Short mmCIF file of C-alpha atoms and ligand atoms in Angstrom, two decimals:
data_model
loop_
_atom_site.label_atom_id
_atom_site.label_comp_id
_atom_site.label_asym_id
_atom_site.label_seq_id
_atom_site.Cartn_x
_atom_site.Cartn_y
_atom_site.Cartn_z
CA UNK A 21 6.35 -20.32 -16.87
CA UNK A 22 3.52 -20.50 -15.38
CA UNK A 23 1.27 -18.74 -12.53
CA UNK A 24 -0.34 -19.54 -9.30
CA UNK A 25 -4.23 -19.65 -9.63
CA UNK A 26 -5.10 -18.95 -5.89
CA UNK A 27 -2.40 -16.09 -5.85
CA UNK A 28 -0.56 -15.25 -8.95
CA UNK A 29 2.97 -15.26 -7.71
CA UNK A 30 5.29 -17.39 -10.24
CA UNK A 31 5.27 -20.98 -9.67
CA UNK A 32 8.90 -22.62 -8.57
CA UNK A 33 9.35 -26.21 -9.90
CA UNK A 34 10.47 -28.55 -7.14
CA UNK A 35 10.83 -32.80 -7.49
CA UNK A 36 8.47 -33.20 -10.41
CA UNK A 37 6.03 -30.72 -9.16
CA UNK A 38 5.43 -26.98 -9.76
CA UNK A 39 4.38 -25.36 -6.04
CA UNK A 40 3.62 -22.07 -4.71
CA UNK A 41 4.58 -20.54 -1.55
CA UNK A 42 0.83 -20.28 -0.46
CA UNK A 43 0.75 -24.13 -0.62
CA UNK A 44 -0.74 -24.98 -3.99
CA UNK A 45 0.81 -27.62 -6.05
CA UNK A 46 0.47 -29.04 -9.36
CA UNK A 47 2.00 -32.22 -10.36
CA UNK A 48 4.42 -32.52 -13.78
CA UNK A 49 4.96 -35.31 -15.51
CA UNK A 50 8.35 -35.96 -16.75
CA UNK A 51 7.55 -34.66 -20.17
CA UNK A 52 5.53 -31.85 -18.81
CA UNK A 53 8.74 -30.82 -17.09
CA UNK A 54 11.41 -31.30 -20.37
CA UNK A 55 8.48 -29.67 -22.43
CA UNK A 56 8.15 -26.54 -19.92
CA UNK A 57 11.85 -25.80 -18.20
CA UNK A 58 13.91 -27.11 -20.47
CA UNK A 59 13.72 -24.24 -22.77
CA UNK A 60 13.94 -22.16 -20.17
CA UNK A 61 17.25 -23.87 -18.14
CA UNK A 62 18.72 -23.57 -21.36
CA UNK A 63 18.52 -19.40 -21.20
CA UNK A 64 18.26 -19.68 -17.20
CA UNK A 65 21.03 -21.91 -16.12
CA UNK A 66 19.70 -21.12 -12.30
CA UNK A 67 16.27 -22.77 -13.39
CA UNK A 68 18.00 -25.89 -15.23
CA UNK A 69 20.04 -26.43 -12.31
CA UNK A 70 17.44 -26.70 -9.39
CA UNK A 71 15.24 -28.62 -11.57
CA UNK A 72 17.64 -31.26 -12.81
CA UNK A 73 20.12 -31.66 -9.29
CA UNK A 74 19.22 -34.57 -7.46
CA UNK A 75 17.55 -32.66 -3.85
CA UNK A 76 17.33 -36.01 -2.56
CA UNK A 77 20.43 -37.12 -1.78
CA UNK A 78 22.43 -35.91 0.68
CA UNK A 79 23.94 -32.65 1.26
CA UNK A 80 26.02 -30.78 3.51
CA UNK A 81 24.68 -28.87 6.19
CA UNK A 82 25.07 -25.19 7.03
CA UNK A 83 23.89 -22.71 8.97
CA UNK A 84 21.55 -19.96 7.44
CA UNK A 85 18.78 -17.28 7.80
CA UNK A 86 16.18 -18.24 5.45
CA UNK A 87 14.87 -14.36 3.91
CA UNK A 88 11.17 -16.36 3.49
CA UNK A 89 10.60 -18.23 6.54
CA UNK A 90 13.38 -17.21 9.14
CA UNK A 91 15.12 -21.27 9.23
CA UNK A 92 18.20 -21.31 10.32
CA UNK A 93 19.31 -24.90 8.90
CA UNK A 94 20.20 -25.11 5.40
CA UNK A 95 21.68 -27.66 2.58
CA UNK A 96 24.15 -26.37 0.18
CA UNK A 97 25.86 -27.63 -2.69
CA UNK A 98 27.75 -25.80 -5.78
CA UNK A 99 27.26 -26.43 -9.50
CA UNK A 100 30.32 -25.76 -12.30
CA UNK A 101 28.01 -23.43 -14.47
CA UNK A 102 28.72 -23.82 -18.34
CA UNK A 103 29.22 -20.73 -18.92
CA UNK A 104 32.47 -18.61 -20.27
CA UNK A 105 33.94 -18.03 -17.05
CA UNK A 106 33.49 -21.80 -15.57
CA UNK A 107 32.83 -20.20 -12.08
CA UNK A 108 31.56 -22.58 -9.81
CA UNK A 109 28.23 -21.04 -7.90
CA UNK A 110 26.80 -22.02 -4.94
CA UNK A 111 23.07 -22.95 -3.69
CA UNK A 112 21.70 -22.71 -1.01
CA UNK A 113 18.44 -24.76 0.18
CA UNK A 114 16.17 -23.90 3.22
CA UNK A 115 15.56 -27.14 5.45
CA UNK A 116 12.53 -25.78 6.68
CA UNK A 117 10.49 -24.83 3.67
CA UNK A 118 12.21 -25.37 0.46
CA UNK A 119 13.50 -21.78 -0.47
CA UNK A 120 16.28 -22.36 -2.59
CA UNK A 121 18.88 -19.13 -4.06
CA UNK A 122 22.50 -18.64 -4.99
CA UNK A 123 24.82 -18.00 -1.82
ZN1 ZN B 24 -0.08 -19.18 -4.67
ZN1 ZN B 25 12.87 -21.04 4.61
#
């Protein structure tokens, strides 16, 4: 994991970059990504799975109050965790500016 420079808050991986909520960004390559998240999607399934789903295609549409930036459009798609249970859990992805948490 690593930590914003400018402001220290944990940096999120999104689309082959790490990025902060202040705006900084650092670009990953694809081995800088396996080498630092995969280890961690392995403990953090959460991590794994906004890393690895494809954000670029197409997703349903819903209606939300983004808790960061107050959008109310939002994509949302569900995962079948691995885990014990093989609950499915769904995400939930802020149009406006990327926010992205379990519904
Ligand atoms: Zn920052
Ligand atoms: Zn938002």
């Amino acid at each position: 994991m690593e930590f914003c420079p400018n402001c220290g808050s944990m940096l999120m991986p999104e689309k082959g970059k790490i990025k902060c909520s202040c705006g900084y960004t650092k670009s990953l390559s694809k081995n800088d990504l396996i080498e630092q998240y995969k280890f961690k999607g392995e403990k953090n399934k959460d991590i794994e799975i906004i890393v690895t789903d494809n954000l670029d295609k197409a997703l349903p549409t819903t209606r939300i109050t983004c808790y960061k930036c107050g959008g109310t459009k939002g994509y949302w798609w569900s995962v079948q965790t691995r885990s014990a249970d093989e609950s499915t859990t769904n995400f939930i992805r802020c149009a406006k500016c990327g926010n992205t948490w379990r519904s």
